[in-house]
Short mmCIF file of C-alpha atoms and ligand atoms in Angstrom, two decimals:
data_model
loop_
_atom_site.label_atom_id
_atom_site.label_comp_id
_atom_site.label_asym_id
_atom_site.label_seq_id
_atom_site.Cartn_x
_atom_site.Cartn_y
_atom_site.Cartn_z
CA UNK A 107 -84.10 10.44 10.36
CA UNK A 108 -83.21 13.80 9.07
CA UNK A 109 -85.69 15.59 8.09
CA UNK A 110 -85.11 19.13 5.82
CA UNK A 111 -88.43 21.97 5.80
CA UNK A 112 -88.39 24.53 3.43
CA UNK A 113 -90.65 27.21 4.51
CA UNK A 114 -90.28 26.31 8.25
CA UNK A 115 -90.75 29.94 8.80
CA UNK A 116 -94.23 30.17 7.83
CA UNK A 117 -97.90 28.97 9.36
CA UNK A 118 -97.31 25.41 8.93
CA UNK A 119 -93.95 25.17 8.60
CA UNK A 120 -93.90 26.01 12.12
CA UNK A 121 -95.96 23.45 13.23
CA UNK A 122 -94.30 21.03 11.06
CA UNK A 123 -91.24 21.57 12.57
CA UNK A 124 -92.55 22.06 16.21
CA UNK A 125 -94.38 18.70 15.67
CA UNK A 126 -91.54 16.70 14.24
CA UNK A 127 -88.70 18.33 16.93
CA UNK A 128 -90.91 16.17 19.90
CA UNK A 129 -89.39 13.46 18.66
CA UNK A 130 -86.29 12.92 19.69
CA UNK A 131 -85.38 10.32 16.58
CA UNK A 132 -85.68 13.48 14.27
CA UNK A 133 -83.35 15.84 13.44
CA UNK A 134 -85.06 18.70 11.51
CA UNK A 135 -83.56 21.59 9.34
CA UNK A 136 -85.76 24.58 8.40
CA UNK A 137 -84.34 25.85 5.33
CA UNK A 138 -86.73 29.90 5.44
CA UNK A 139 -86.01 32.96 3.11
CA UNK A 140 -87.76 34.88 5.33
CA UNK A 141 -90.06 36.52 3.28
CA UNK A 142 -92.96 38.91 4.98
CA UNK A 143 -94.43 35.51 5.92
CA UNK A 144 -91.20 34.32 7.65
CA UNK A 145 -91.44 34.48 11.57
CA UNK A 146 -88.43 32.87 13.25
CA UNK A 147 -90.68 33.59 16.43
CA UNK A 148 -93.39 30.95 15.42
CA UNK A 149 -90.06 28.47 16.42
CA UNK A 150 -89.61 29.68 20.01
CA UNK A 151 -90.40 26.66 21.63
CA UNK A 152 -87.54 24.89 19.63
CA UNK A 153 -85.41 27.23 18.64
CA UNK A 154 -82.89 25.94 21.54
CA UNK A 155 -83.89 21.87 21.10
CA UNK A 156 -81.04 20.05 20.29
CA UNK A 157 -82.48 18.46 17.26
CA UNK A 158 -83.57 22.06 15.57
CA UNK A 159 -81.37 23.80 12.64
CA UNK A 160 -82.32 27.07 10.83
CA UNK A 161 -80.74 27.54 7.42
CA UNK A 162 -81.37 31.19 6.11
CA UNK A 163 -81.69 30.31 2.15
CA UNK A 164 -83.34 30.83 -1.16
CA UNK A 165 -85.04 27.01 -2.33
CA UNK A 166 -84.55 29.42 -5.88
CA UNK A 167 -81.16 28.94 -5.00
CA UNK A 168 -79.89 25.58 -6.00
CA UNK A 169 -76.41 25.54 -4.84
CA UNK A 170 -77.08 26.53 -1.36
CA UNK A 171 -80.01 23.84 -1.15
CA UNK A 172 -77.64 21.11 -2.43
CA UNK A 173 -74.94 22.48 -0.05
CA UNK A 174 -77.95 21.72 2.94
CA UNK A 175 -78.87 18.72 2.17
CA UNK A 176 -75.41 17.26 1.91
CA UNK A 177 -74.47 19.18 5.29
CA UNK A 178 -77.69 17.84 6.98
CA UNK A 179 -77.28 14.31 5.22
CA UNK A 180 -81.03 14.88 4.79
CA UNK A 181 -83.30 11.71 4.61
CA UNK A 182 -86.86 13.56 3.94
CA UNK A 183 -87.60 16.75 2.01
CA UNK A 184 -90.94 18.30 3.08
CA UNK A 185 -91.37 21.35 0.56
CA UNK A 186 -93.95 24.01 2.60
CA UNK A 187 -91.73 27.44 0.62
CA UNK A 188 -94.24 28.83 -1.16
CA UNK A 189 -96.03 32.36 -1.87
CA UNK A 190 -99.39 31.67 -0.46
CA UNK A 191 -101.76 34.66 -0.32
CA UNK A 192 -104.28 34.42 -3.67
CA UNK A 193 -104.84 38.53 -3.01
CA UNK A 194 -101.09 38.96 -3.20
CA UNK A 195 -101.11 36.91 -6.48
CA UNK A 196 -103.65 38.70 -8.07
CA UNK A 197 -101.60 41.74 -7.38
CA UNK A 198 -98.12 40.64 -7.85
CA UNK A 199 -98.15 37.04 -9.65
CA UNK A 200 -94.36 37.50 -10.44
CA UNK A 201 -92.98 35.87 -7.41
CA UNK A 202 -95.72 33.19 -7.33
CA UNK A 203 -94.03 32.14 -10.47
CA UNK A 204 -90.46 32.48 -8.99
CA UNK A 205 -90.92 30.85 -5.88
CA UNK A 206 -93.45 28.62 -6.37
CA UNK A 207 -92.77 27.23 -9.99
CA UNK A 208 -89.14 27.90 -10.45
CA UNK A 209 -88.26 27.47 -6.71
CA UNK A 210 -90.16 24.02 -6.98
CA UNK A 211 -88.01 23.08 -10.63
CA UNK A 212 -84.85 24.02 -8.91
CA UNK A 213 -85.66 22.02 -5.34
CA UNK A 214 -86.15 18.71 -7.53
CA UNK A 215 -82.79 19.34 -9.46
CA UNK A 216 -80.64 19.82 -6.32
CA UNK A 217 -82.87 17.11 -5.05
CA UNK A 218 -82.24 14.83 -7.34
CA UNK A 219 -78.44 15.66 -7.97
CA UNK A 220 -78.63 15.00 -3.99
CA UNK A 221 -80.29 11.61 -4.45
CA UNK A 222 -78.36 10.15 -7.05
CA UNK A 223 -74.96 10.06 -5.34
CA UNK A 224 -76.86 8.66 -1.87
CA UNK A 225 -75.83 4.96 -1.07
CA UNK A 226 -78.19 2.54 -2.01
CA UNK A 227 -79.46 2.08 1.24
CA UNK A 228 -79.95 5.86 1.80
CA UNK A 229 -81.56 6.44 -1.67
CA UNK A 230 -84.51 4.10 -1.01
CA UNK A 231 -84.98 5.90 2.24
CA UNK A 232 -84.92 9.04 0.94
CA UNK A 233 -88.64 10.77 0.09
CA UNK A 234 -89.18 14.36 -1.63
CA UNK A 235 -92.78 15.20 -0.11
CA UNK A 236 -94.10 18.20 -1.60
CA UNK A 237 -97.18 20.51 0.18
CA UNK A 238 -99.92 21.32 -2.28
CA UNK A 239 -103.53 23.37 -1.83
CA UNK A 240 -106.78 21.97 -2.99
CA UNK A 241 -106.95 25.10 -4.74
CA UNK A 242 -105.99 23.65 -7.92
CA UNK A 243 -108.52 21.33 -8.79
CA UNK A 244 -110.58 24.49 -8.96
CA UNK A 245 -114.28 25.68 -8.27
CA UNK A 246 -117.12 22.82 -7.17
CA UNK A 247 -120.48 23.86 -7.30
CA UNK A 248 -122.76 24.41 -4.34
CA UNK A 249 -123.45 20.52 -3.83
CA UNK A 250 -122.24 17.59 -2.60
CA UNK A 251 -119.13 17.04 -4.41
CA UNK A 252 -115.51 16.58 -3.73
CA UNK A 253 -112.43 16.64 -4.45
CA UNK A 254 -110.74 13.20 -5.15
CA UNK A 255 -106.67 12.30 -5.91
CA UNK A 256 -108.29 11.71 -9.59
CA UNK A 257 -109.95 15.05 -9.94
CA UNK A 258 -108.26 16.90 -12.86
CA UNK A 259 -106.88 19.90 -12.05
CA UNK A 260 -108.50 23.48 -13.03
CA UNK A 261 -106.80 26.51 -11.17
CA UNK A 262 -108.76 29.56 -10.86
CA UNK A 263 -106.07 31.76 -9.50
CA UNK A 264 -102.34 33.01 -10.19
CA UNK A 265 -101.28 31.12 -6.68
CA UNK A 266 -103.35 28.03 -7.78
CA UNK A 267 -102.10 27.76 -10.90
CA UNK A 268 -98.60 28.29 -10.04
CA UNK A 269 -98.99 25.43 -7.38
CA UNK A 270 -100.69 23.32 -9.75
CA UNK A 271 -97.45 23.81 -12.16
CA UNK A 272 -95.43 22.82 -9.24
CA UNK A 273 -97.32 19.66 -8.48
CA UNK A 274 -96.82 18.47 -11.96
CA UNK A 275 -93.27 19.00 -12.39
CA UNK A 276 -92.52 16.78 -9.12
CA UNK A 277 -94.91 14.44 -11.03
CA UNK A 278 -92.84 14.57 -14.06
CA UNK A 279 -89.52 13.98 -11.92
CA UNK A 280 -90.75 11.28 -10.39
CA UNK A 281 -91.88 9.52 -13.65
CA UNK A 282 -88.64 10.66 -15.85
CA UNK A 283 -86.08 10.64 -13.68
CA UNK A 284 -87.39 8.04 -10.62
CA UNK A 285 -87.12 10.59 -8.00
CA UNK A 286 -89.02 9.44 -4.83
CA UNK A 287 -91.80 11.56 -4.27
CA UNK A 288 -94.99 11.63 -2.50
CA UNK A 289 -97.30 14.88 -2.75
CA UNK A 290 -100.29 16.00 -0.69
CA UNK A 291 -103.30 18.55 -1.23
CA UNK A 292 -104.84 20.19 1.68
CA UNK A 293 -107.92 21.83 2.08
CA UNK A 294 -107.94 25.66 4.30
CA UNK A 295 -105.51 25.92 7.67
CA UNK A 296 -106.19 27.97 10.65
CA UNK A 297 -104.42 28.34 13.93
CA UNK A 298 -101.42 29.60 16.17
CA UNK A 299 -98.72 31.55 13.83
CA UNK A 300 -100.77 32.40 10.97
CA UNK A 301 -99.88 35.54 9.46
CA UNK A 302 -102.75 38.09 9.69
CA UNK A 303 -103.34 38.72 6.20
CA UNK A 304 -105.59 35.88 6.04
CA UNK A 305 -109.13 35.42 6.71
CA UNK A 306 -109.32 34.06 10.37
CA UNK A 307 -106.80 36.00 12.06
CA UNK A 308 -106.98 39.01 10.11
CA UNK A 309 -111.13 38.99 11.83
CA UNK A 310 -109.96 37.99 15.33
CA UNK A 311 -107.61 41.06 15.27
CA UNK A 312 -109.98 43.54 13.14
CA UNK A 313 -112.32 42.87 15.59
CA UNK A 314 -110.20 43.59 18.71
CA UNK A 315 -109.42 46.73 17.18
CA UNK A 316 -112.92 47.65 16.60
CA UNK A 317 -111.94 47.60 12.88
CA UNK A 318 -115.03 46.75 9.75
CA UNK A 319 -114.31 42.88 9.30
CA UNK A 320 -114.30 42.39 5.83
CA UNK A 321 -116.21 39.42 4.05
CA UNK A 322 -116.03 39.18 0.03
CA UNK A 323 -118.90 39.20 -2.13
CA UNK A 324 -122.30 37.97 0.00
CA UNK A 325 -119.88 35.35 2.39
CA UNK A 326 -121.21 32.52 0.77
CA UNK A 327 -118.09 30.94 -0.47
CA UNK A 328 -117.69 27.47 1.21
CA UNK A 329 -114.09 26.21 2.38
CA UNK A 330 -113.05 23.01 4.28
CA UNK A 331 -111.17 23.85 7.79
CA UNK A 332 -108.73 21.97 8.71
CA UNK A 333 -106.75 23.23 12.35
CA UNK A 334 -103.30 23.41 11.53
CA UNK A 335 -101.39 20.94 13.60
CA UNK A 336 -103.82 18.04 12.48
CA UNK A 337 -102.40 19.19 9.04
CA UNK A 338 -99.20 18.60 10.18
CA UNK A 339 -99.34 15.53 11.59
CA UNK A 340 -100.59 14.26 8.44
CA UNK A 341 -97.65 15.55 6.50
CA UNK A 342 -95.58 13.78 9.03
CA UNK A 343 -97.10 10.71 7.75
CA UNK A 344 -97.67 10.87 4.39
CA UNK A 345 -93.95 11.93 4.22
CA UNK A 346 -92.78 8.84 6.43
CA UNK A 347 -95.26 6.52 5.00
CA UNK A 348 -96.84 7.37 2.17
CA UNK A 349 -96.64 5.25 -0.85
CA UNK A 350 -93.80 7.33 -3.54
CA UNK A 351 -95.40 8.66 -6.84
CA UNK A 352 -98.86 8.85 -5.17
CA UNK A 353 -100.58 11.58 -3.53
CA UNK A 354 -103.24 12.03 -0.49
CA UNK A 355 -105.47 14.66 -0.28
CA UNK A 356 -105.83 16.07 3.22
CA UNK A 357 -108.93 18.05 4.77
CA UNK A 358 -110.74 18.64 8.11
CA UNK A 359 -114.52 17.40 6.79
CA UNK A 360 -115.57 20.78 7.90
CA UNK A 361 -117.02 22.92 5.26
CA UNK A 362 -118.27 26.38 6.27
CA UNK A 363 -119.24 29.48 4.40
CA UNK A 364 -117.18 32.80 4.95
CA UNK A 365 -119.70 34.34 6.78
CA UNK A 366 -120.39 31.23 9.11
CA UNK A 367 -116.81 32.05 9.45
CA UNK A 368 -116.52 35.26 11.12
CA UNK A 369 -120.12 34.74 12.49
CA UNK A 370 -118.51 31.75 14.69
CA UNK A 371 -115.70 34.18 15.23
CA UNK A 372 -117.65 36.93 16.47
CA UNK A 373 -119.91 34.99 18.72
CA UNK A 374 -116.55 33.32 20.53
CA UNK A 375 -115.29 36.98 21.42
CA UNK A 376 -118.70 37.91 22.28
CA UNK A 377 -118.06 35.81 25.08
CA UNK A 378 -114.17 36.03 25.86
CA UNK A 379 -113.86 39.63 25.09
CA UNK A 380 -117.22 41.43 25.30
CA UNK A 381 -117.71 44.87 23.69
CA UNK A 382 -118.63 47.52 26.02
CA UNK A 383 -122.12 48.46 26.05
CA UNK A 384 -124.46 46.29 24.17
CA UNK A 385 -122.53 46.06 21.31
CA UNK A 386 -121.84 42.26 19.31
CA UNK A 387 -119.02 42.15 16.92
CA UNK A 388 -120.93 41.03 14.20
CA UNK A 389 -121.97 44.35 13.81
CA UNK A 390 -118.26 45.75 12.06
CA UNK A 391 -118.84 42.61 8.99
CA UNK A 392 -118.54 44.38 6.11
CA UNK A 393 -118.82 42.80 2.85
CA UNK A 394 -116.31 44.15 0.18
CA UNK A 395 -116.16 43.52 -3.51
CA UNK A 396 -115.55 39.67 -4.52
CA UNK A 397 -112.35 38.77 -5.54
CA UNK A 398 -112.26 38.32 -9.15
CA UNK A 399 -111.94 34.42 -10.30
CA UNK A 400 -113.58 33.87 -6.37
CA UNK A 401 -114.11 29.99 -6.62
CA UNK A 402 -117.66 28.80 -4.94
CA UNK A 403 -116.70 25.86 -2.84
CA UNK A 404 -113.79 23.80 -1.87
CA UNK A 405 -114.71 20.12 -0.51
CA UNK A 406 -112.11 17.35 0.17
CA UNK A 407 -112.51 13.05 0.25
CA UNK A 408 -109.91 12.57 2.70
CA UNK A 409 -110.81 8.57 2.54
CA UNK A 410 -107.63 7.85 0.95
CA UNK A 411 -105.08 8.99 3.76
CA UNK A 412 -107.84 7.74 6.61
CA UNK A 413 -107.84 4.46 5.13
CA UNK A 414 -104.14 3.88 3.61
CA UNK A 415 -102.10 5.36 6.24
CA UNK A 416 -104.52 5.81 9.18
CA UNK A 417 -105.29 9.69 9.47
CA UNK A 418 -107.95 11.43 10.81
CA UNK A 419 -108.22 15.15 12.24
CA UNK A 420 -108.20 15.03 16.01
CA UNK A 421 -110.03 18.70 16.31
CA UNK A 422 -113.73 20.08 15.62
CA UNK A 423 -114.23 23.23 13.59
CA UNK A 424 -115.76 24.81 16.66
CA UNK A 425 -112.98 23.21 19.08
CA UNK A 426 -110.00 24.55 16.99
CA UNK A 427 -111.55 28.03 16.18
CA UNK A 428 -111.87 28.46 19.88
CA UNK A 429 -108.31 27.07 20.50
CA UNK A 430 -107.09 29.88 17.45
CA UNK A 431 -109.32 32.64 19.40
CA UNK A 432 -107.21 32.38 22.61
CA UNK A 433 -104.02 31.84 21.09
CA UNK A 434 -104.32 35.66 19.26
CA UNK A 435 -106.15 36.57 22.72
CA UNK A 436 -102.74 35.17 24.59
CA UNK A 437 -100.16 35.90 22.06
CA UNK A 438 -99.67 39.54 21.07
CA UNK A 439 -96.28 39.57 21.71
CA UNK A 440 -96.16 37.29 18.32
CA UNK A 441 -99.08 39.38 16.43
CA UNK A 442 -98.40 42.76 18.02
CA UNK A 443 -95.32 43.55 15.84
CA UNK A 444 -96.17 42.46 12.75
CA UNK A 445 -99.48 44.13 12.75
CA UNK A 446 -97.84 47.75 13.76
CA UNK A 447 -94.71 46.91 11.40
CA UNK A 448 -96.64 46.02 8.61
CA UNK A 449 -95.94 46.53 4.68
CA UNK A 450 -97.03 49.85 3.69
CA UNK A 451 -98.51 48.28 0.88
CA UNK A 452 -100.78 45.64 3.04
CA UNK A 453 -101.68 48.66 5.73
CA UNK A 454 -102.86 50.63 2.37
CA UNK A 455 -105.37 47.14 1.07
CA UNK A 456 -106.29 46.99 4.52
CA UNK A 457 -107.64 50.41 4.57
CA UNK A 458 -108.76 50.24 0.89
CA UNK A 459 -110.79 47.25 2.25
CA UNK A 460 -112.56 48.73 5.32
CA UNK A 461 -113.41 51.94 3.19
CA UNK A 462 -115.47 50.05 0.84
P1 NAD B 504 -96.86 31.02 4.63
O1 NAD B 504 -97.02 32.11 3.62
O2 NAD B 504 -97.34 31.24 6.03
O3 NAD B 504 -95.30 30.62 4.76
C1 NAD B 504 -94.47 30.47 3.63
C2 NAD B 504 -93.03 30.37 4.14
O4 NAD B 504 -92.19 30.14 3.00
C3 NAD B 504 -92.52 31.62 4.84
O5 NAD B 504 -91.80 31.28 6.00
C4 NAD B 504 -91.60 32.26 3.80
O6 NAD B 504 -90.54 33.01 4.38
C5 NAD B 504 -91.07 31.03 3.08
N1 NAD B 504 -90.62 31.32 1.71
C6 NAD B 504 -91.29 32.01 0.75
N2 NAD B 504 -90.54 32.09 -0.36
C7 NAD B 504 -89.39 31.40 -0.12
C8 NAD B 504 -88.24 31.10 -0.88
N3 NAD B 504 -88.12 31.57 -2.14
N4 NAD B 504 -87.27 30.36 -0.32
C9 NAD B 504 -87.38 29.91 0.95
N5 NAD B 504 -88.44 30.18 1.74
C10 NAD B 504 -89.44 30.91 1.20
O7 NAD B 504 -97.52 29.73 3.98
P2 NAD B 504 -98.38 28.57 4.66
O8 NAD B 504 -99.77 29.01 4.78
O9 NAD B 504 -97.66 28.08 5.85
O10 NAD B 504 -98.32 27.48 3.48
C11 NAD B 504 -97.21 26.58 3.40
C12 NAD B 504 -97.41 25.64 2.23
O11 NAD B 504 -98.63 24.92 2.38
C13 NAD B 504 -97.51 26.35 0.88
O12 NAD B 504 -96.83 25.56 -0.07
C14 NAD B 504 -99.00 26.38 0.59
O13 NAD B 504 -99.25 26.39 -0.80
C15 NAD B 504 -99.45 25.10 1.24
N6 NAD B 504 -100.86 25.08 1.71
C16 NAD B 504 -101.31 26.08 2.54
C17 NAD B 504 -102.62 26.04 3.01
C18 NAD B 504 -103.16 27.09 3.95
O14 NAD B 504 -104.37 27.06 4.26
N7 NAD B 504 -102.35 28.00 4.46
C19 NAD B 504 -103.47 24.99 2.62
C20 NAD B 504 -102.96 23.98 1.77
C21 NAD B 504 -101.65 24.04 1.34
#
């Protein structure tokens, strides 16, 4: 089974390819622009395994994507390429739209060019599985209510709504042109590799540097947690056996506010990494203006995948957070550079952030 992953590069593109290269049955090509969020590092472990390919390409560019997949005589697409950071697309939608929307419209093309010249017994193999964010069914209210497959979609944000565009054009190609397609919606990741721009990492790190550890608005905004490589062995499934034209929603059935959060963080490197003196690290939270749009709560039914194709999350909220904690504690040979090599522009919101 060959298996092609754009965005292999990123948080959990890595772990979808590190997951899928232990088995020896898969061959898997990561197809990675290497944007900012691009880490070739994040594929140490595999980088030498004999079923591991890079591919340094544009998924905006459809030629070199069809070229791939032919190359690779790819079996399974699993689409991760995206722009993923709703700060960044607040700032800067424009390449939300480019990558996200018009990378997606120009995947399915070369897809299904790809597709339609497969034997017979190839094309029913093959599967287009494209990564989506519970982000764009939009803002629950502080209850009990969740997210379902049938909830309509309402994106809040530039990155949502440019996701939620791409989920409905590999709808639409599916139902117009018969392209094979499954899709799935996941709620928050956290773990190894994630770039530190985002919440969890960016606190484990602001706190080792004795930096304020910024929390929007009052902290109360609730997300589901779901440790990253439970996320991608579900996309290993869904894309091997999920049912084509539906789609699963994935999610860790562990809701927490922001601040119970970086409270959970804090109290974890109380204990690994004490402060000197008396000193407890939730005393650099800072809360910082609320992001404009900020949607209240995320919440995920994830009976669909448990009971269809037999997936559950593996790890706790507190056992994965602790996991996280000691990877950043363990790895700053992967964090160290990008933190001190960082984007003017991000070092300048960082610093904007910890004035307020
Ligand atoms: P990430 O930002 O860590 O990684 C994105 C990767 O895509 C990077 O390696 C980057 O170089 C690559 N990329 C960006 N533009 C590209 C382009 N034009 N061509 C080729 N490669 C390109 O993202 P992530 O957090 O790993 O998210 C991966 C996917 O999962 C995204 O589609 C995202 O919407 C979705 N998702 C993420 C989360 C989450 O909590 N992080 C939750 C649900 C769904």
């Amino acid at each position: 089974m060959n298996f092609l992953i754009t965005g292999g590069a990123g948080f959990i593109g890595s772990a979808v390819c590190r997951h899928l290269c232990s088995n020896p049955d898969y061959r898997v090509t990561n197809l990675d622009k290497l944007t900012y969020a691009g880490n070739l590092t994040s594929l140490r472990p595999i980088e030498k395994a004999h079923n591991y390919r890079f591919e340094h390409a544009d998924v905006c560019d459809a030629s070199a994507v069809l070229e791939v997949l032919k190359r690779h005589e790819i079996d399974i697409v699993i689409h991760l390429a995206a722009e993923s950071h709703v700060d960044r697309s607040i700032d800067k939608p424009a390449a939300f739209i480019e990558t996200n929307i018009v990378g997606t419209y120009r995947m399915l093309n070369s897809a299904l060019e790809y597709w339609r010249r497969l034997s017979s017994e190839r094309k029913s193999r093959f599967r287009f599985h494209h990564v989506s964010t519970d982000e764009v069914f939009g803002d629950l209210p502080f209850d009990n209510s969740v997210f379902t497959e049938q909830t309509p979609y309402a994106p809040s944000s530039p990155y949502s709504a440019s996701k939620a565009a791409s989920d409905h054009l590999v709808r639409a190609w599916h139902k117009t042109y018969r392209l094979p397609v499954v899709l799935s919606n996941c709620s928050n990741n956290y773990g190894p590799c994630q770039f530190p721009e985002k919440l969890i990492p960016l606190v484990i790190l602001n706190a080792l540097d004795e930096k304020p550890l910024p929390v929007y608005g009052a902290g109360r905004n609730v997300r589901d947690w779901l440790f990253v490589e439970d996320h991608a062995c579900a996309l290993a499934i869904v894309a091997t056996r999920g049912v084509v034209g539906e789609s699963y929603n994935i999610g860790g059935g562990s809701e927490r506010s922001n601040m119970e959060v970086v409270e959970a963080i804090c109290s974890i490197l109380d204990d690994k990494r004490p402060r000197s003196g008396s000193r407890r690290y939730r005393d650099l939270i800072a809360f910082v203006a609320d992001r404009p749009g900020h949607d209240r709560r995320y919440a995920i039914d994830a009976s669909k995948i448990r009971l269809d194709l037999g997936w559950a999350p593996r790890e706790t909220f507190a056992g994965g957070l602790a996991k996280t904690v000691d990877w950043y504690l363990q790895n700053e040979w992967w964090w160290g550079p990008i933190r001190s090599d960082h984007h003017t522009s991000e070092r300048l919101r960082e610093e904007r952030m910890s004035a307020v």
